[in-house]
CSV table of C-alpha atoms and ligand atoms in Angstrom, one decimal:
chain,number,residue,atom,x,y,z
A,1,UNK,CA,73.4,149.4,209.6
A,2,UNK,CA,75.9,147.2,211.6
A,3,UNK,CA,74.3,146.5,215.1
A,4,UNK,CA,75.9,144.0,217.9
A,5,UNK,CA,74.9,140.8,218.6
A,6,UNK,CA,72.6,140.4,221.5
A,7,UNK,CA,70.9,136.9,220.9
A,8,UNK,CA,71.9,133.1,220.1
A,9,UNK,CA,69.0,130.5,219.7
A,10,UNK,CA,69.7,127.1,219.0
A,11,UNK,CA,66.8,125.2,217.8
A,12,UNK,CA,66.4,121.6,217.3
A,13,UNK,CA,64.3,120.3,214.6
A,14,UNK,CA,63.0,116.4,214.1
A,15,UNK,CA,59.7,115.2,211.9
A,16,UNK,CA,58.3,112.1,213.3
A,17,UNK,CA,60.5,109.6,211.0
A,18,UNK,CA,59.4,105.8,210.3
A,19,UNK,CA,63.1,106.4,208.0
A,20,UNK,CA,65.4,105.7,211.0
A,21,UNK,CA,66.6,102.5,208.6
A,22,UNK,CA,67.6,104.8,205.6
A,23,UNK,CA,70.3,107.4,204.7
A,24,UNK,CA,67.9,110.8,204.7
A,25,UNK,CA,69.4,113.4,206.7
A,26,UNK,CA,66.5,115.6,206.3
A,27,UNK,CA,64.5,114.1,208.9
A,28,UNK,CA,66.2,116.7,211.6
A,29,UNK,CA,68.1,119.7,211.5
A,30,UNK,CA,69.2,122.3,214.2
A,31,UNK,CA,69.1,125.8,213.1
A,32,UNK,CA,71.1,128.1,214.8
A,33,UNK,CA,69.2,132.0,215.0
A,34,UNK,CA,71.4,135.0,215.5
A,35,UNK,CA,69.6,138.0,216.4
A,36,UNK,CA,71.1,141.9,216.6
A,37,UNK,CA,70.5,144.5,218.9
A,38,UNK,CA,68.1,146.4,216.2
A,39,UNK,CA,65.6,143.7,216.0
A,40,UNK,CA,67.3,141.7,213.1
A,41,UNK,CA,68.0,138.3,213.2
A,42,UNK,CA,70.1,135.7,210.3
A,43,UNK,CA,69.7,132.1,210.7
A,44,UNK,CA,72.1,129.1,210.0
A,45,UNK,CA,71.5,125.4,210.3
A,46,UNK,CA,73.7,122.4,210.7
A,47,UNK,CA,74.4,118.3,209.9
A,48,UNK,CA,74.4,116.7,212.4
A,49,UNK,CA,72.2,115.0,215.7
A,50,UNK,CA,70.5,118.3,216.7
A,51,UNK,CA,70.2,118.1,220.9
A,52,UNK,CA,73.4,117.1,220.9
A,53,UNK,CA,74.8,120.0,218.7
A,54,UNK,CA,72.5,122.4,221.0
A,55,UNK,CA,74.1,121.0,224.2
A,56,UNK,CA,77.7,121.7,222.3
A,57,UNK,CA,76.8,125.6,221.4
A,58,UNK,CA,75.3,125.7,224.9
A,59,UNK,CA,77.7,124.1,226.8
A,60,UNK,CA,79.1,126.2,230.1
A,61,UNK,CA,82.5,127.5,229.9
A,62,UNK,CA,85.2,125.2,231.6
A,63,UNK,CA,88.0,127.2,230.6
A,64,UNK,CA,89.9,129.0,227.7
A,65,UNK,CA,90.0,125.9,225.4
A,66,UNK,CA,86.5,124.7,226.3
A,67,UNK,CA,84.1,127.7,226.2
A,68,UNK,CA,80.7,128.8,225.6
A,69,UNK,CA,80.1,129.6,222.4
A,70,UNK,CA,77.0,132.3,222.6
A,71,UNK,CA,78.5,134.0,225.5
A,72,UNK,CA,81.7,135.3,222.8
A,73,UNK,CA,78.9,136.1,220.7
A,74,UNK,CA,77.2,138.0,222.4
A,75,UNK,CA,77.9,142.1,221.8
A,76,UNK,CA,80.5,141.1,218.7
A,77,UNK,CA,79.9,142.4,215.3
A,78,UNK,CA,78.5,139.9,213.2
A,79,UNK,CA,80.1,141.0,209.8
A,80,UNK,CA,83.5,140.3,211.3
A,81,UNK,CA,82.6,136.7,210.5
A,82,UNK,CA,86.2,135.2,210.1
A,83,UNK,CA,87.2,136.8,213.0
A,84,UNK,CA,84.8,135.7,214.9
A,85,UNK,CA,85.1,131.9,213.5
A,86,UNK,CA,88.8,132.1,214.7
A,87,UNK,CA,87.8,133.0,218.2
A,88,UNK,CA,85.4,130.3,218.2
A,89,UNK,CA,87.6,127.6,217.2
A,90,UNK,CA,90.3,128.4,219.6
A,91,UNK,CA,87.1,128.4,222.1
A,92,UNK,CA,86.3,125.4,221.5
A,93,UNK,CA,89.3,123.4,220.9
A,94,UNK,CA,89.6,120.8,223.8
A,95,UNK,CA,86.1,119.6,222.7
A,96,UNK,CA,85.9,120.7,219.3
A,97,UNK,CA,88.6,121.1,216.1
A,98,UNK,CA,86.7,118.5,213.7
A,99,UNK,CA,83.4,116.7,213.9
A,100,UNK,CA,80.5,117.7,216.2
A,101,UNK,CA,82.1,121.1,217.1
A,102,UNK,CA,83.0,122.1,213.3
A,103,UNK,CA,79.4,121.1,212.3
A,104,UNK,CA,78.1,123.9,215.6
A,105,UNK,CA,80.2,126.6,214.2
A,106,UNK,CA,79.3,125.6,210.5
A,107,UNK,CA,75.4,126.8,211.7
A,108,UNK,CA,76.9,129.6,213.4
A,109,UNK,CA,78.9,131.2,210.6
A,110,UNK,CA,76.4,130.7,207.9
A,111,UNK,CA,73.7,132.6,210.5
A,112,UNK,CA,76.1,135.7,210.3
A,113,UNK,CA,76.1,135.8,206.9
A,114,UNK,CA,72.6,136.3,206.7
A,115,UNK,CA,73.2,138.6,209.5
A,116,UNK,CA,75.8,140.5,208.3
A,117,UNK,CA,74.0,140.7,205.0
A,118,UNK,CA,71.0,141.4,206.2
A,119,UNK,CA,72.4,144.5,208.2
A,120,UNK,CA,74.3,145.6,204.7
A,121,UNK,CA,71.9,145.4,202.7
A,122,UNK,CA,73.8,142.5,200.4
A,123,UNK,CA,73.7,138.9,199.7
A,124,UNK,CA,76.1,136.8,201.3
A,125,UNK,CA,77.7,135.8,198.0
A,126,UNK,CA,79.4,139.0,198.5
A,127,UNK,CA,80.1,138.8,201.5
A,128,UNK,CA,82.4,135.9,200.3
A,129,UNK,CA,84.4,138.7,197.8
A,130,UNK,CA,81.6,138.9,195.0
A,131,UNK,CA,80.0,137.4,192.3
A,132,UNK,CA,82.4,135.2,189.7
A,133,UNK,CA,80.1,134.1,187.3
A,134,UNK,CA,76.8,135.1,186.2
A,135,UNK,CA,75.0,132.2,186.3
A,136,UNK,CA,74.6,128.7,189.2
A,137,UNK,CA,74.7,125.6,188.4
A,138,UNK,CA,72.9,122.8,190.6
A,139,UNK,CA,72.7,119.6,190.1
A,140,UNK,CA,69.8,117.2,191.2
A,141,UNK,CA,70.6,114.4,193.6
A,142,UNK,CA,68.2,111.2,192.1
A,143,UNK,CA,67.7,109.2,195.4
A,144,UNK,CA,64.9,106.3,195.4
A,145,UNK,CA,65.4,105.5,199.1
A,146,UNK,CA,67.7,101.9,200.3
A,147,UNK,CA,65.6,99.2,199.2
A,148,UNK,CA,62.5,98.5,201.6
A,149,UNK,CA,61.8,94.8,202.6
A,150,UNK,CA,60.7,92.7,199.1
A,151,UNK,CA,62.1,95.7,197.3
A,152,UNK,CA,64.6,94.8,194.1
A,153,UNK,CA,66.7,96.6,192.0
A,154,UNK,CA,64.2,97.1,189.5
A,155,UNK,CA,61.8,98.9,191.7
A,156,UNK,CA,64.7,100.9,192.6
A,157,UNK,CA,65.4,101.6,189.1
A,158,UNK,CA,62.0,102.5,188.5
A,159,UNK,CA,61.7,104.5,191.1
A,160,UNK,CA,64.9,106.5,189.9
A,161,UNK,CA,63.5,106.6,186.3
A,162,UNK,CA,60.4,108.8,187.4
A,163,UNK,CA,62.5,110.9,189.4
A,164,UNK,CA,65.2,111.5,186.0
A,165,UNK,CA,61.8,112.4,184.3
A,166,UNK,CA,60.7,115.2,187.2
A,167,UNK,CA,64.0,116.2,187.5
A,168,UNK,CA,64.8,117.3,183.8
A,169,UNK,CA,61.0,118.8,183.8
A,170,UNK,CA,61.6,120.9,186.6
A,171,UNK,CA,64.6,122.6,184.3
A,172,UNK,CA,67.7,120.3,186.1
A,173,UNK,CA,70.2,119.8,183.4
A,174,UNK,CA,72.5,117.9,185.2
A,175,UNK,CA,71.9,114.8,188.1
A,176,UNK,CA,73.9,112.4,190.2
A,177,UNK,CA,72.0,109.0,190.2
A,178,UNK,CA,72.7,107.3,193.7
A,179,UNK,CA,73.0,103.9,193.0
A,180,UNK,CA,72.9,102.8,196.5
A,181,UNK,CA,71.6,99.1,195.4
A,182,UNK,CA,74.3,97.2,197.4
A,183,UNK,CA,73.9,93.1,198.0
A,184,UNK,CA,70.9,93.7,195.2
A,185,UNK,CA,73.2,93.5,192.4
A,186,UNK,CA,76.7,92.2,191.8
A,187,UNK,CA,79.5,94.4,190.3
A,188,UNK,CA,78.5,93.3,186.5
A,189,UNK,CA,74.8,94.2,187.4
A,190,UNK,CA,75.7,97.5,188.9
A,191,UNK,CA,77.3,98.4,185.7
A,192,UNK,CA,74.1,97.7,183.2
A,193,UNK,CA,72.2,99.4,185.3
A,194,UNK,CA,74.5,102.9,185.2
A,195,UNK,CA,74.4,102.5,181.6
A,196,UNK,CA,70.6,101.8,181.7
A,197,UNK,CA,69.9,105.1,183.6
A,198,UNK,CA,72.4,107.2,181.3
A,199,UNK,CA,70.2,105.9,178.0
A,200,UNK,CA,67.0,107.1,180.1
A,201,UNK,CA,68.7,110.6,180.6
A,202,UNK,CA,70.4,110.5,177.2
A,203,UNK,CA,73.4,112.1,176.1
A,204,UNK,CA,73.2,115.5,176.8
A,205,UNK,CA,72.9,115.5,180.9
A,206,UNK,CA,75.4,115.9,183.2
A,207,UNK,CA,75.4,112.3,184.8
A,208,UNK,CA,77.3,111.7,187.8
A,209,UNK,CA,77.4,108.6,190.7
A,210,UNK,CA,77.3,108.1,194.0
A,211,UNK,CA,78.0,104.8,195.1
A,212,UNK,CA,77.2,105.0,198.8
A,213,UNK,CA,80.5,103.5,200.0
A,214,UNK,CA,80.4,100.4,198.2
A,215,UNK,CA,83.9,99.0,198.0
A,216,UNK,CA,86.7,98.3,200.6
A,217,UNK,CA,88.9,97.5,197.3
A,218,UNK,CA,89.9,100.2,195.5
A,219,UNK,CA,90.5,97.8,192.5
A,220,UNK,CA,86.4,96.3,192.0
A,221,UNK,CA,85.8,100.4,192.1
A,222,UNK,CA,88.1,100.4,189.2
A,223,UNK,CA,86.6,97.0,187.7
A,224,UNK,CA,83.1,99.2,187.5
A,225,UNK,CA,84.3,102.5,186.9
A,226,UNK,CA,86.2,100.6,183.7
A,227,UNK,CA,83.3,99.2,182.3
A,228,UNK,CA,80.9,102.5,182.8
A,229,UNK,CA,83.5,105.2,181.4
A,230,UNK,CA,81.9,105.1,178.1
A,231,UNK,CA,78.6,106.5,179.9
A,232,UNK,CA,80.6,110.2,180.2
A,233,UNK,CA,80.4,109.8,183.6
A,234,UNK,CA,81.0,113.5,185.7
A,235,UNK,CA,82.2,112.5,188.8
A,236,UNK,CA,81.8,108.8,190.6
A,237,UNK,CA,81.2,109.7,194.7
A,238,UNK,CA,81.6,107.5,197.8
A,239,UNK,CA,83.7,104.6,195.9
A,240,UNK,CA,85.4,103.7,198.9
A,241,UNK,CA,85.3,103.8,202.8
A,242,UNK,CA,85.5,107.6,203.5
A,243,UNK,CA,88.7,107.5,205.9
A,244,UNK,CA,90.5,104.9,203.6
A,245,UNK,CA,92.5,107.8,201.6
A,246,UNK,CA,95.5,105.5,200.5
A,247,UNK,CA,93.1,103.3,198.3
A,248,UNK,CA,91.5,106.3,197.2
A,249,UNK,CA,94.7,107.6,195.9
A,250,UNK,CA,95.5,104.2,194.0
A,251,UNK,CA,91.7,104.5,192.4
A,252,UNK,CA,92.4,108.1,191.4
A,253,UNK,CA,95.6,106.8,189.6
A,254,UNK,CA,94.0,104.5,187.0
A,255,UNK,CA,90.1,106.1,187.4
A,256,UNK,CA,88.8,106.9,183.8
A,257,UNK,CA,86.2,108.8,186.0
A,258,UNK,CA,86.7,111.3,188.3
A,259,UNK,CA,87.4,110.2,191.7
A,260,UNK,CA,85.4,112.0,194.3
A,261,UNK,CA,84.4,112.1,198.1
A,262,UNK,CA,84.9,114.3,201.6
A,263,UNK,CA,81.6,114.5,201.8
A,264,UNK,CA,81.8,114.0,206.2
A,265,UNK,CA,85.0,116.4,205.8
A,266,UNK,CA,85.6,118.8,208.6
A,267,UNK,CA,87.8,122.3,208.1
A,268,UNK,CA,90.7,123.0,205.2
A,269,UNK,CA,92.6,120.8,207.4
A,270,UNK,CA,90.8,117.7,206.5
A,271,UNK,CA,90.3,118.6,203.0
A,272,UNK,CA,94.0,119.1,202.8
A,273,UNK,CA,94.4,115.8,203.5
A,274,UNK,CA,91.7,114.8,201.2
A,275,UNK,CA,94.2,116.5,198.3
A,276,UNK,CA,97.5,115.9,199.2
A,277,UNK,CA,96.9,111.9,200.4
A,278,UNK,CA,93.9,110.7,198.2
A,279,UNK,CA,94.6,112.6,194.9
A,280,UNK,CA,91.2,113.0,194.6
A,281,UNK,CA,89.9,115.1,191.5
A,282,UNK,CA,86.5,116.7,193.2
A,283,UNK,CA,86.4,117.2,196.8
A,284,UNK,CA,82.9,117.7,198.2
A,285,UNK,CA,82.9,119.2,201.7
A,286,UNK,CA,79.5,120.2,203.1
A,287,UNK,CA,78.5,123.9,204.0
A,288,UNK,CA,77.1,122.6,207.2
A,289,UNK,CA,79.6,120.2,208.6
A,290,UNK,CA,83.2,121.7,207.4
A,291,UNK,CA,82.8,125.4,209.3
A,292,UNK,CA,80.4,126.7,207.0
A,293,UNK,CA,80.7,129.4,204.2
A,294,UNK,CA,83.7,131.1,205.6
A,295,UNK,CA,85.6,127.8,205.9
A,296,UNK,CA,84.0,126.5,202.5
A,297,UNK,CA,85.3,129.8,200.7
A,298,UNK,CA,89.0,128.7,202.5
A,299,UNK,CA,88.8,125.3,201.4
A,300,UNK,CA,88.2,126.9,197.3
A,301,UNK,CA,90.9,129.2,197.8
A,302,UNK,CA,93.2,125.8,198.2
A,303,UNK,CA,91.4,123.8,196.0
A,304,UNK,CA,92.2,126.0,192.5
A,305,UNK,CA,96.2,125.6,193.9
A,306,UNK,CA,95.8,122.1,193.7
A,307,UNK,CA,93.5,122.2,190.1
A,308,UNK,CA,90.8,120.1,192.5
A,309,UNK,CA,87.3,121.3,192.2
A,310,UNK,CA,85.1,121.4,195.0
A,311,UNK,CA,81.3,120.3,194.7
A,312,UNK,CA,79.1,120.7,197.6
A,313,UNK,CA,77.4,118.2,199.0
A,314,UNK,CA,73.9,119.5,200.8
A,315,UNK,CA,71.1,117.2,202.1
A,316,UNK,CA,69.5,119.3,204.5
A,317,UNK,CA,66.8,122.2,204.4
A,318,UNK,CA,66.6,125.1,202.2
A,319,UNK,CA,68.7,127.1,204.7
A,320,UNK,CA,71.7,124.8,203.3
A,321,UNK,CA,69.9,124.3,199.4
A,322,UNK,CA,70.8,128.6,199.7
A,323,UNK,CA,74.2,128.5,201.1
A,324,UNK,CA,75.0,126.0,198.0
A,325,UNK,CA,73.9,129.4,195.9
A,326,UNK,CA,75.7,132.0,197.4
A,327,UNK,CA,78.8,129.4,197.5
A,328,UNK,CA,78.9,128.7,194.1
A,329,UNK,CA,78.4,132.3,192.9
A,330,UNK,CA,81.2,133.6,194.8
A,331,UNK,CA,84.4,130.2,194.1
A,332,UNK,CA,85.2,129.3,190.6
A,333,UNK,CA,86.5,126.2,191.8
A,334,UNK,CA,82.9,125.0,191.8
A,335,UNK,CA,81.1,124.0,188.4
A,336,UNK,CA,78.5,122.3,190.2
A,337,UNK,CA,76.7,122.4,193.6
A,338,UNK,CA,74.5,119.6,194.8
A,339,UNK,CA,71.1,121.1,195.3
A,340,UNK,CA,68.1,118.3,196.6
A,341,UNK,CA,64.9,119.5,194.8
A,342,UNK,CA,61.7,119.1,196.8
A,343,UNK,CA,59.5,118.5,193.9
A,344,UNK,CA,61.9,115.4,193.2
A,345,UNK,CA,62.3,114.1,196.8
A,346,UNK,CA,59.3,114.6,199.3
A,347,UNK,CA,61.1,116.4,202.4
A,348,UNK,CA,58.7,118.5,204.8
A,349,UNK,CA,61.8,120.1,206.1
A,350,UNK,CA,63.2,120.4,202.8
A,351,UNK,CA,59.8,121.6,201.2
A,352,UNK,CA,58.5,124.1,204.2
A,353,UNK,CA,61.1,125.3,206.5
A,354,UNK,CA,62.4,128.0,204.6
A,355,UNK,CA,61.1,130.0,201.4
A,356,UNK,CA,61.3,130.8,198.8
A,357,UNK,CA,62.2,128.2,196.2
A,358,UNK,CA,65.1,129.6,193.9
A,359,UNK,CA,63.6,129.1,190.2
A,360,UNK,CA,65.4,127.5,187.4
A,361,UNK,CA,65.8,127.8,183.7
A,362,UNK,CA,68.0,125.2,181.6
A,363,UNK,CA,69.6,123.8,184.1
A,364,UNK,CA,70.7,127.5,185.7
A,365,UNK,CA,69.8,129.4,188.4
A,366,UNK,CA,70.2,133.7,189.0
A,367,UNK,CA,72.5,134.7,191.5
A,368,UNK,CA,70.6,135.9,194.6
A,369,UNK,CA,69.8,139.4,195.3
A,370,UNK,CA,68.0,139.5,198.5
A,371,UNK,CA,70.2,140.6,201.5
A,372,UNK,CA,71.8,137.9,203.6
A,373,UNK,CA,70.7,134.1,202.3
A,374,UNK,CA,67.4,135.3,200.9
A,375,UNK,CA,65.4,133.5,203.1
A,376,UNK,CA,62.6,133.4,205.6
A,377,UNK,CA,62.1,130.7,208.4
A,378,UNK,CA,58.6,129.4,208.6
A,379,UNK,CA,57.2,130.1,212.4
A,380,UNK,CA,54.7,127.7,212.3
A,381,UNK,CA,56.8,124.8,211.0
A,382,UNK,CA,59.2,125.4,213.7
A,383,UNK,CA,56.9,125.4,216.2
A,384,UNK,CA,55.1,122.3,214.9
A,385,UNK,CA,58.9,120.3,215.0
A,386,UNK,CA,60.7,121.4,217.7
A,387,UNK,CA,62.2,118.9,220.1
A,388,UNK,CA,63.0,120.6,223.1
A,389,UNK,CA,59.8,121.6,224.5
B,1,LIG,MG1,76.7,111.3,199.0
């Protein structure tokens, strides 16, 4: 039964983290708790630094352009989600629009659709118009961590090779293999050791790349992506500096590989751009930092007009592992959605914040049939990592 809003919490979320020097964004998280006036509650979470995102949602109002978020919420009806995203962005404009304010109402939208699905009785897939396929498709992110001090390459590489071997026993049938090796290896290194970790998968596993930003020149992307496209490569990710979508535009051109990125990306706006200036073949907007799962299901829509699929990216908690789910099962634009397994990569957030863990077999998942996300928040683990008491 549909019952008003009558609570916004906004809870930051840090493990003590000796990682400050590497690239996992699962050390924090802010999750955003909506709460109705019949005792329900649907939570959300969101990408980016989490007292600062708190201070955002919590901000006073200043005027019609710069507003406080929970006040509008408060009393609306949480299944009018686009509605209410509209409102919020308008309310937010002077300070908000793209970035930090996008990522706040990305945690706030994806709360109301557990909300709103919880008060239904439906998952949030179809909330977003309804199932489109029967079956999701993940994909496992293969991350070893940057190289520690005295680490090479080929610990790296090992590393990456146990993870391959967890990941395909787990049921994963497709991976993306970060090779974030940088100054470790030159170009020509780089590519023997793509086609090393494509002979450890073998032939029949999706393979894709994610190359961590590695190139200001579109044309040594192109020198690698050449000499790998005989290792059926999906996508290749992060080729070049995010912002620099002229150079990805001339890499997309000649790219025997598919060129990918977006994965910082803020509303349909920014994707557009993404599109109609980089020519990019897969964009990969995150559920938690471009508006969340109303915006993400925009962003589709736009995407099948332009034949450009769109591949989550999600390195967060489970709250964002589940939106990936209900994402996929509702767009058709997606084939893939990047799902971080924590049996692959040790997370506490990631392992214990949420539950449960979807199951997988063959390289599939079951859409989701609980109501809202299909998840439960872990009390004690919030309590044990909050940072603002
Ligand atoms: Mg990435």
């Amino acid at each position: 039964m549909i019952s008003p809003i009558a609570k916004v919490e906004v809870i930051p979320i840090a493990v003590p983290n000796d990682k400050a020097d590497d690239l996992d964004g699962t050390v924090d998280t802010v999750v955003v708790r909506i709460g109705d006036e019949a005792g329900r509650a649907g939570i959300g979470e969101c990408d980016a630094p989490p007292m600062v995102v708190k201070s955002f949602i919590e901000m006073p109002t200043a005027h019609l352009w710069s507003q406080n978020m929970a006040r509008l919420l408060i009393g609306a009806d949480p299944v009018e989600i686009a509605a209410l995203w509209e409102k919020l962005y308008e309310a937010t404009q002077f300070p908000g629009r793209r970035g930090l304010g996008i990522h706040a109402l990305s945690g706030i939208d994806i709360a109301l659709h557990d909300l709103a699905g919880k008060q239904l009785g439906i998952p949030a897939y179809k909330l977003m118009g309804g199932a489109r396929r029967t079956k999701l498709r993940p994909y496992c992110t293969i991350y070893p961590g940057l190289a520690r001090e005295g680490q090479s390459a080929r610990d790296l590489m090992d590393i990456i090779g146990r993870q391959f071997e967890k990941a395909l026993a787990l049921g994963f049938r497709a991976v993306k293999m970060e090779v974030l090796f940088y100054d470790l290896v030159s170009d020509a290194e780089l590519v023997a050791l793509i086609k090393e970790g494509r002979r450890m998968l073998g032939d029949d596993i999706l393979m894709a790349l994610d190359f961590g930003y590695r190139w200001r020149d579109w044309y040594d992307a192109k020198w690698v992506l050449d000499r790998v496209a005989d290792c059926n490569i999906y996508f290749a990710e992060a080729t070049l500096q995010h912002d620099d979508l002229l150079g990805h535009a001339r890499l997309s051109a000649v790219s025997p590989i598919r060129v990918c990125g977006a994965e910082h990306a803020a509303t349909r706006w920014e994707i557009r751009e993404w599109i109609e200036i980089g020519k990019v073949a897969v964009v990969q907007p995150d559920i938690s930092r471009c508006g969340g799962l109303t915006e993400i299901r925009r962003i589709a829509d736009m995407c099948e007009l332009y034949g450009v699929q769109v591949i989550p990216h999600g390195w967060k908690t489970g709250i964002l592992a589940h939106c990936g789910r209900h994402f996929q099962a509702a767009c058709p634009a997606a084939p893939l959605f990047e799902f971080i397994s924590p049996h692959v990569y040790d997370s506490p957030l990631r392992r214990d914040l949420v539950s449960p863990e979807p199951t997988l077999e063959d390289g599939f998942m079951d859409l989701p049939t609980a109501p809202g996300l299909g998840i439960e928040l872990n009390e004690a683990v919030v309590e044990r990592y909050r940072i603002d008491r």
